[in-house]
Structures are given as structure tokens and as C-alpha cells.
Amino acid sequence: MTAYINNIAYEFNQGETILEFIRRIEQDKNAIPTMCQDNRLENFGSCRVCSVEVAREKDGVTKTMASCHTPISEGLYIYPHTERIQKLRKNIVELVLTDYPSDKVFPSDNKSATPFQKTIAQIGIPNVRYPQGKNHLNIQPDREHPYIKSDLSQCINCFRCVRACEEIQGEMILGMSGRGFATNIIKGFDTTFNLSACVSCGACVQTCPTEALTDKFETKTLKADKTVRTTCTYCGVGCQLDVSVINGEIKGIQAPETAEVNEGHTCLKGRFAFQFYNHPDRLKEPMIKKNGKFEVVTWDEAYDFIAKKLKEIKNNYGADAIGGFSSSRATNEENYLMQKMIRVAIGTNNIDGCARVCHAPTAFGMQQSFGTGAATNSIEDLKQTDAIFLFGANPVKGHPVTGAKIKQAFMKGVTSIVVDPIKTSLAELADYHLQIRPGTNVAILNMLAYFIIKEDLVNHHFINSYTEKYEEFKEHVDNLDINELEKLTGVSKELAQKAAIAYAKAERAMEFHGLGVTEHFQGSKTVMLLSNLAMMTGNIGRKGVGLNPLRGQNNVQGAADMGVQPHQGAGYLDINDPKIQQYYAEKYGVDKMPEHEGLKIPQMLNAAINGKLKALYIMGEDTIMTDPNTNHSIKAFENLELIVVQELFMTATSEMADVVLPASSYFEKNGTFTNGERRIQRVNKVIEPIGNTKPDGQIIIDLMSRLGYQQPTGLTYDAKDVIKEIADVIPFMKGLTWERLGENGLQWPILEDGTDTPMLHINGNFKKGIGTFHSFDFEESPEIVSHGKKYPFILTTGRELEHYNSGTMTRRTDNQTILSEDVLEVHPKDAISKGINDNETVRVISDRGSVVIPIKYSKNVKRGVLRTTFHQPEVFINIITGSVGDKETLTPEYKVVAVDFERL
Ligand SMILES: Nc1nc2c(c(=O)[nH]1)N[C@H]1C(S)=C(S)[C@@H](COP(=O)(O)OP(=O)(O)OC[C@H]3O[C@@H](n4cnc5c(=O)[nH]c(N)nc54)[C@H](O)[C@@H]3O)O[C@H]1N2
Ligand SMILES: Nc1nc2c(c(=O)[nH]1)N[C@H]1C(S)=C(S)[C@@H](COP(=O)(O)OP(=O)(O)OC[C@H]3O[C@@H](n4cnc5c(=O)[nH]c(N)nc54)[C@H](O)[C@@H]3O)O[C@H]1N2
Ligand SMILES: [Mo]
């Protein structure tokens, strides 16, 4: 496969365009000037700036072709920079400049050149020959949106923003209207960004080659001192971010194109919501509460106070009177040290983290079915799947970059099935939306299995070769009363049958699931039934299939890997096993390890109420705000002798602490986060720690030393040292090194030679040897059984795009301007039946208490179902959530709360 550039022969790659070919050969991404082209977008070929001359034979008759969308072919002769071409490029750009502000042709002194200005310079336009059009002068800038600004007088009609909005984000907010000189970009029905349904992802700003679209931070034209690549602190997608710094301050964030995870895209939290980092509310000094008031102390005073108290409590009541909550927002190295402090320096397995209130059932359920509790495949597989089964997850809000990819796939026509009690935007787009009653997951999955078996769409070869207990499962399913399940779920048999057939018939089907599965009384069981579905159809161990939990926090996968749970240590080894205790004791250089399983978060809170637990050490969790049944949590906290909270901010939880330790944020430290695809990625320090804060890792090492354990890597915390220790302790991370992680990280298991693992259980080769089917019946939640009569509505709680969990960080950014409150979505008929108007404020009551919240009429919820979010302390929704949890893991049932509501 040979083609020629200026008569010199080169090999070309199958499927390459002429532009890609020239860029590769010349090893220069600017080898050819471009204007409407963006690597992240489909090639468009409209501006013709990238034109080259092309001939079929050497020095033969040439044609002018746009190189960006012309595929290269055998024996083609390309002349990229002939005089004619150079003249053509100049002409095109000069014509564009006829309706472009003359003072924007060259960059101003205090700004970097925009991509368009770079193109102008590359083509070499000393002055504009044609008189300027005046159209641009009449266009008013739009500066209402807190992040995104437009000044369309600088628009060159390249369409990149319109295409980015559609092709990258899957929104269709931006469009083009008018003709000739009147052609212009419009937002929604020709309004402002604010009034349109824009999701503020900023993809349009990043691709716009001029300053027609910019962001508040002028990221595109920043003259940064340095740009540091790091991993986002918000959700489990793990976007890579390029953070620009001037004078030690963060000034803007862009999404690097070279990022495998996010491919040059990110959401409004990743790109814009960084202002929390130097917000005046940041905790900057350690504080001890004296006579009910916090007083600033030195680090030494704080450490001495904590160490003395912890030793006292341990002496008086034993190590099991102490517990720790670790942070999925902190790095792997810090989580590793935290669990080590609790286990080794204190001597108890009372260590847990936010997975308990989140995806613990996923880890448990998938371990029962397959042997490993993590995602089987990678997000990249979306490019190769034929069907997407989205069960109890709303990635458009929770995992926006993955959500955008799923939305693209839906729009391109992949078979799409959504099971969700809410009509989410993906549910609306899907081929099949099974809008079940909240809490009936086991029933609907049994229905789907019933029809797959009935239609004989099972993969007998896969079942026979790689799994066990299918016969029991089949018998169980055969005996189900399908009419009863129809009534329970509220989903018709016909719809369930169609969806089941669509899933089972797909050559490759990917399952994605979220909290709609796990935060339920039957959470773990649902996970095992989702595993059944994949196994019975052979959708495991190939590209484009699998069970893919959309893990929540930036590092919740990592925290669990590091041993943040009371029954398994670093690397998921069973701490009840004496051989494993011996293994850890040797690795940690101590005589012995604690011998029995520790308590889970809800058990620790109960133990506090019963007086058995006396101290809690909390690193980066806002337990009071985010755990269910707030008054219960408060009661537990009030009973403790010592509460230490390591935080960025004063939260509802830190308010209750005896000692508050100011931690550095992810911008201020090195380390790694592990995303939902088991991908360990680097977190690189961008700026120095704010105020007198310290990285969590340093705080833990300091305290361990005060408690009598010397971290073998020394008293100065360095994430790279801890990584070496982690690689030595965790068997499936043997080949992990900081250097090997490179720019895009590695997916565990990482073999000794550094090979990583994008896919698990290949060809039915299950981690636990053989895949196991489980059978379960639907069981009504005790919440409904006990309180359903008195409180007839089911409240389900989830999240909005703009805010992140307790909102501690996002509420301290302009995201709060975009969305400033939690609202209750109510079906209009339910509200009207109580005589309550849209936007009125109501009281919502459960068995635990009541909260006050404005309502919004919404047909996205069925009658009898209410939905809201838990981001704003003004509402404090967890006051009314309950104590029912998943039977196996105790994960709270945030998704089924029996309530009623009334006019205030
Ligand atoms: N913007 C934003 N992103 C976030 C977060 C955030 O707070 N804000 N939090 C992060 C965290 S910690 C997590 S864990 C993830 C969570 O991300 P998701 O798992 O997507 O979480 P939710 O939106 O809480 O719930 C998912 C869906 O489950 C549905 N659901 C509720 N009950 C049921 C049911 O009985 N059956 C079924 N099938 N579905 C049900 C809900 O209607 C909702 O659409 O998001 C992460 N990303
Ligand atoms: N009603 C209802 N409640 C829910 C849920 C729901 O769906 N409905 N979802 C649940 C789920 S899935 C989850 S995961 C939990 C999340 O609950 P939390 O883990 O409590 O939520 P976050 O807001 O992420 O809180 C983490 C805290 O860590 C701090 N932080 C950030 N970075 C660092 C750092 O580097 N070091 C330290 N020390 N601190 C840091 C932040 O300031 C923040 O206060 O909420 C649960 N609560
Ligand atoms: Mo979560």
C-alpha cells in the first residue's frame, strides 16, 4: 500500500485520510492548515483550507481535493503545498476574514493565538485585501451563562460547535440558521445558552477555533505558566484533564485529546467546577473543639490530642471501640494507608467506605457469580456492541462522558433497553423502556429470564461449558407466576417479552448498571440476576459484552481494591483466614493482625448508639449529610467520645467533630485514582497545598507514627513509595509502577511484566473457575411492608448533573448558579389531587421525620412515585430516608422510601 508525497513513496494505513497520512509521515499535526477539521469530529470537508493537489500518476494532471475527508488510495500522488494550493488557501481565509473583526486577525499581546489565528499565520496573510463586511457588527454577545460566553461576531461558520454538540455530547442545542451573510449559529430555538437546554459541557468552546465561543476562564487563549495533566476528582469515569496554572493559581481546564478514557471531552464538573479549590471556605488550619467551639491549633497539638485520645480509648475499651471511614475521593495510596492505620496502628478491622452506601452489592454479587466484583469490560467496548441494556443507571447525569457515548450509540441505532422507574433522557430515546415500580428489580429480571428461556434464546454452549446451577435457575424461573410479576412491576408481559428477545438476540450485548440496582433491599440479589442474564446469553468474556457497573466516585473502585472494607484487606484477601493474617503481618512488619471481621458503616453507627464504639476517624466523607436517617446518624455521633474529620470544608459532619484536620485537595497532591474500568491513572500535583493543609497520606503517616507504627517508606509521604508497597502487597497489582502508568494508566490485573487487562473472564474463563447461577424470588421491601399504608408514595432519590453528592465542592462553584436547589418531581395528577400547584413548597413526611422542598410537576415519574436529589443542605433529604438496607451488604435503600406529602 504505497502513496506518494511530493513524488516520494510512503506506506499508508488502511482507512487513512490524506490528511492523516501526511500528518503521520511528516510527524506534524500542523503539517496542513485546517479550519473546520477536528480529530474528534466526523470529517466535514466544508472549508477546503486543507486542500491538496492529487494526481493518479507522477506529475500527472492534478485535482484539488479536501485532504480531511478524502481517503488515501494505492498509487496516489499528493502535492500538499504547490503554489496553486497556497493561493487557494489564502483566498479562502481572506474571504472568511471579510466578515470577521479586523482587530482579531492576530492575537493580542496578553493572549495566546486561537487555532484560527494560528491558521492565518501558517497560511501567511499579511493584510486583508477585501473590504470588511459589516454583518458581524450587529451581533450581540451572550454573556448570561456562568461559564460559557458567545460573541458570534467572531464566528467563521465552520460548524465545529454544532457538530461537537451533536457528535460529542449528543445534544442538539447548537444549530445553524439563515443564509449567505446572515448565516449564524443559534442556541435552542434561537435563545441564549442560559435559556436553552445546554448541559454546559463546553465541547463547543473547546472546538471553536476563534473566540466566538469562549469560557469564563478564557481557557483557549490562556498564556499558562504550565499545564499539568491529572485525573478528575468527581465521578468514576476518570476523565483526564489538562489544568492550566498561572502564578500558582488554577486558571482553566481542557480535555486532552490523547486521553483514552475521555477522548478530548469532559463534563461541566470536570471542565469548569474547580473553583472550590481556593474558595474562602477551605479549611486551612487544624482545629480542636473546646467548650463547643473550634479553636485553631498547630498540627502537633492536633496529632498529640488525637493520639492520646485514641490510646486511651483503646486501653479502656479495646481496639474494636474505634472505627474508620475512608474516602473514595482520596487517592489509592491514601486509602491504602488509611486502612493500614486502622488495622495495624490501631488494631481493628472496623474500616469501611462509601462503597457501603453505594456499590457494595455489586462487588459482593459479582464475586458470587464470577469471582471478581469489578467491571468485566471497558467503556471502549461501546464501539463494538450491538445492544445496550441500561439497568438502574442514569449516566447522562452521573457519568456524563460515558453517558454521552451511550447516547450516541442509542441515536445511531444500537438496540437499546432501559429499566428505570423514571423516564430519564436515555429512557426516552430507548427502543424499550421498562418503567418499573421502584424496588421490583428481582421481579423484572425474573420476567426477562422467563421469556429468554421460553423463546429458547439461551446460549446452551456457554451455559454447559462454563457455568453451574443453571438447571436450578431454569426450574425456578419456569415456575414463576408471570401474571403476578406483571402486576408487581407494572410492566406489561408483552413489553418485557420484546425487551428480553431484543437483548438475547443481539450478537453482543453490554449491560450497564447503577444505584437503581444496589441501593435496595434486594440489591445483591439483583446483581446476581444481572450476572445470570449475561451468562445465560453468553454475553461474558468477549469484546462489546459484559456486566459493567458504573462505579460512582472517582476512586471508589480503588478504595475497595486497597482494602477499605471490614472483611477483606488490600487486594480483597479474606482477613478471617489465619494464613492471610500472617501474610499481611509479614508484609506490614508487625507481629499480628486483628483476627475477626470488622463492622460495616451502619453497624458502626449502631455500635455507637449501643455504646460499643467510642471513636470514629473519618477521612473525606460527609456521613451526616449522605448516610440515611440523619437523626439516627446524629444520635450515633453524639454518643462518641472522639470524632476526627479530615476534610476540605466545614461540612455537617465536620461540624460534629472534636478535631478537624485540613486536607489538601487532589490538585495539591500526587497519587492515583482507579476508575470504573479498573484503570489506575495518575493524579499529578498541579499546585502547592492551600494554607496549612496536608495531603491525607501525610496526615496518616504522621498519626501512625504517633500511634507507634513507623511507615517503612519513611516519615515523608510520597505516593510513589506507597505504590511500590501496594504492588508488593496486592497480588493482582504485581507489575504496577508509577512509570508504567504513563498518560493513560493501566487496568488491573497488572502482571509482573506490566501487561494490563482490559477484559476479564475471557472465553468463559471465570476468575472463580466456573460461573454460578443464583435463583431468587421477589420480596417486598420492609420499608413498604411496614410503612406503605401510612405513607403511600414511594420516594426515590438520585443526582443531578451539576452537583456532586453532598455538594460540598460543586456548591462552591458556579454550578450552584446553574442549579441552586433540590426539587421534588411529582406527577401533576398526584399534586393536583392534593390541590398543590407547580413550584409550591411542600412537606414530605416519612416514618423518620419530614423535610420541606419545592415541587416540580413532572411526567417523568409515574403516579405514586416521587423523585428528588440529595445535594443541598437546605433540604437535607436524608432526614427522611430509612434504615432498610441490602440484606447481604447493608447498603441503604435510598431508592425506596415510603412517604406522603402535604401543602405547607
Ligand atoms: N452529577 C453527578 N454525578 C455523579 C454523582 C453525583 O452526585 N452527581 N455521584 C456519583 C456517585 S457516588 C455514584 S454512585 C454515581 C451514581 O450514578 P447512578 O447509578 O446513575 O445513580 P442514580 O442517579 O442515583 O440512580 C440511577 C438510576 O436508578 C434508577 N432507579 C431508582 N430505583 C430503581 C429501581 O428500583 N430499579 C431500577 N431498575 N432503577 C431504579 C433511578 O431512577 C436513576 O435513574 O454517580 C456518580 N456521579
Ligand atoms: N438520599 C441519598 N443519599 C445518598 C445517595 C443517594 O442516591 N440518595 N447516594 C449515596 C452514595 S452512592 C454515595 S457514594 C454517598 C457519597 O457520600 P459522601 O462520600 O459523603 O459524598 P461526597 O460529597 O463525595 O463527600 C466526600 C467529602 O470528601 C471531601 N473531599 C474531597 N476530596 C477530598 C480529599 O482529597 N481528601 C479529603 N480528606 N476529603 C476530600 C469533600 O469535601 C466531601 O465533603 O452518598 C450516598 N447518599
Ligand atoms: Mo456512590
GROMACS .gro file of C-alpha atoms and ligand atoms in nm, residues 233 327-331 334 354-355 357-359 515 519 552-553 556 618-623 625-628 646-649 651 661 663-666 669 696 797-799 804-809 869-870 877-878 881 894-895, ligand 2:
model
  102
  233THR     CA    1  -1.195   1.422   4.116
  327SER     CA    2  -1.258   0.843   5.137
  328SER     CA    3  -1.327   0.740   4.782
  329ARG     CA    4  -1.239   1.096   4.689
  330ALA     CA    5  -0.880   1.047   4.809
  331THR     CA    6  -0.609   0.856   4.623
  334GLU     CA    7  -0.406   0.739   5.089
  354CYS     CA    8  -1.863   0.497   5.070
  355ALA     CA    9  -1.898   0.176   4.868
  357VAL     CA   10  -2.376   0.322   5.072
  358CYS     CA   11  -2.319   0.270   4.700
  359HIS     CA   12  -2.192  -0.031   4.506
  515LEU     CA   13  -2.757   0.253   4.206
  519GLU     CA   14  -2.944   0.083   4.681
  552GLY     CA   15  -1.970   0.609   4.146
  553GLN     CA   16  -1.686   0.807   4.290
  556VAL     CA   17  -1.442   0.406   4.488
  618ILE     CA   18  -1.341   1.000   5.915
  619MET     CA   19  -1.134   1.087   5.611
  620GLY     CA   20  -1.335   1.274   5.347
  621GLU     CA   21  -1.695   1.165   5.390
  622ASP     CA   22  -1.993   1.377   5.480
  623THR     CA   23  -2.166   1.099   5.670
  625MET     CA   24  -2.543   1.457   5.508
  626THR     CA   25  -2.519   1.146   5.294
  627ASP     CA   26  -2.599   0.848   5.517
  628PRO     CA   27  -2.967   0.763   5.554
  646GLN     CA   28  -1.017   1.511   5.775
  647GLU     CA   29  -1.182   1.744   5.522
  648LEU     CA   30  -1.154   2.023   5.268
  649PHE     CA   31  -1.454   2.206   5.414
  651THR     CA   32  -1.948   2.002   5.648
  661LEU     CA   33  -0.780   1.825   6.009
  663ALA     CA   34  -0.667   1.809   5.392
  664SER     CA   35  -0.517   1.906   5.058
  665SER     CA   36  -0.739   1.858   4.755
  666TYR     CA   37  -0.649   1.642   4.456
  669LYS     CA   38  -0.100   1.614   4.565
  696ASP     CA   39  -0.425   1.285   5.354
  797THR     CA   40  -3.351   0.984   4.541
  798GLY     CA   41  -3.068   1.032   4.295
  799ARG     CA   42  -2.849   1.300   4.144
  804TYR     CA   43  -2.184   1.607   4.322
  805ASN     CA   44  -2.314   1.410   4.622
  806SER     CA   45  -2.315   1.626   4.937
  807GLY     CA   46  -2.240   1.919   4.706
  808THR     CA   47  -1.958   2.037   4.932
  809MET     CA   48  -1.744   2.110   4.629
  869THR     CA   49  -3.182   1.464   4.486
  870PHE     CA   50  -2.960   1.493   4.795
  877ILE     CA   51  -3.333   1.484   5.228
  878ASN     CA   52  -3.165   1.205   5.425
  881THR     CA   53  -3.461   0.817   5.424
  894TYR     CA   54  -3.213   0.526   4.922
  895LYS     CA   55  -3.431   0.433   4.627
  906LIG     N1   56  -3.056   1.018   4.956
  906LIG     C1   57  -2.946   0.969   4.901
  906LIG     N2   58  -2.832   0.969   4.970
  906LIG     C2   59  -2.719   0.918   4.914
  906LIG     C3   60  -2.721   0.863   4.783
  906LIG     C4   61  -2.844   0.864   4.712
  906LIG     O1   62  -2.854   0.820   4.596
  906LIG     N3   63  -2.954   0.918   4.774
  906LIG     N4   64  -2.607   0.810   4.731
  906LIG     C5   65  -2.506   0.759   4.821
  906LIG     C6   66  -2.379   0.738   4.750
  906LIG     S1   67  -2.385   0.639   4.614
  906LIG     C7   68  -2.262   0.784   4.793
  906LIG     S2   69  -2.118   0.732   4.719
  906LIG     C8   70  -2.255   0.876   4.908
  906LIG     C9   71  -2.149   0.980   4.894
  906LIG     O2   72  -2.136   1.043   5.014
  906LIG     P1   73  -2.001   1.118   5.056
  906LIG     O3   74  -1.884   1.032   5.032
  906LIG     O4   75  -2.025   1.171   5.191
  906LIG     O5   76  -2.009   1.235   4.947
  906LIG     P2   77  -1.913   1.340   4.890
  906LIG     O6   78  -1.988   1.464   4.867
  906LIG     O7   79  -1.844   1.282   4.774
  906LIG     O8   80  -1.824   1.367   5.017
  906LIG    C10   81  -1.697   1.349   5.027
  906LIG    C11   82  -1.632   1.458   5.110
  906LIG     O9   83  -1.497   1.443   5.081
  906LIG    C12   84  -1.436   1.568   5.076
  906LIG     N5   85  -1.314   1.553   4.995
  906LIG    C13   86  -1.296   1.567   4.863
  906LIG     N6   87  -1.170   1.540   4.827
  906LIG    C14   88  -1.104   1.508   4.940
  906LIG    C15   89  -0.970   1.471   4.968
  906LIG    O10   90  -0.884   1.460   4.882
  906LIG     N7   91  -0.941   1.443   5.100
  906LIG    C16   92  -1.034   1.454   5.200
  906LIG     N8   93  -0.996   1.425   5.322
  906LIG     N9   94  -1.160   1.490   5.174
  906LIG    C17   95  -1.195   1.516   5.047
  906LIG    C18   96  -1.540   1.661   5.020
  906LIG    O11   97  -1.517   1.793   5.065
  906LIG    C19   98  -1.671   1.599   5.073
  906LIG    O12   99  -1.719   1.668   5.184
  906LIG    O13  100  -2.382   0.937   4.928
  906LIG    C20  101  -2.485   0.845   4.947
  906LIG    N10  102  -2.605   0.916   4.986
   0.00000   0.00000   0.00000
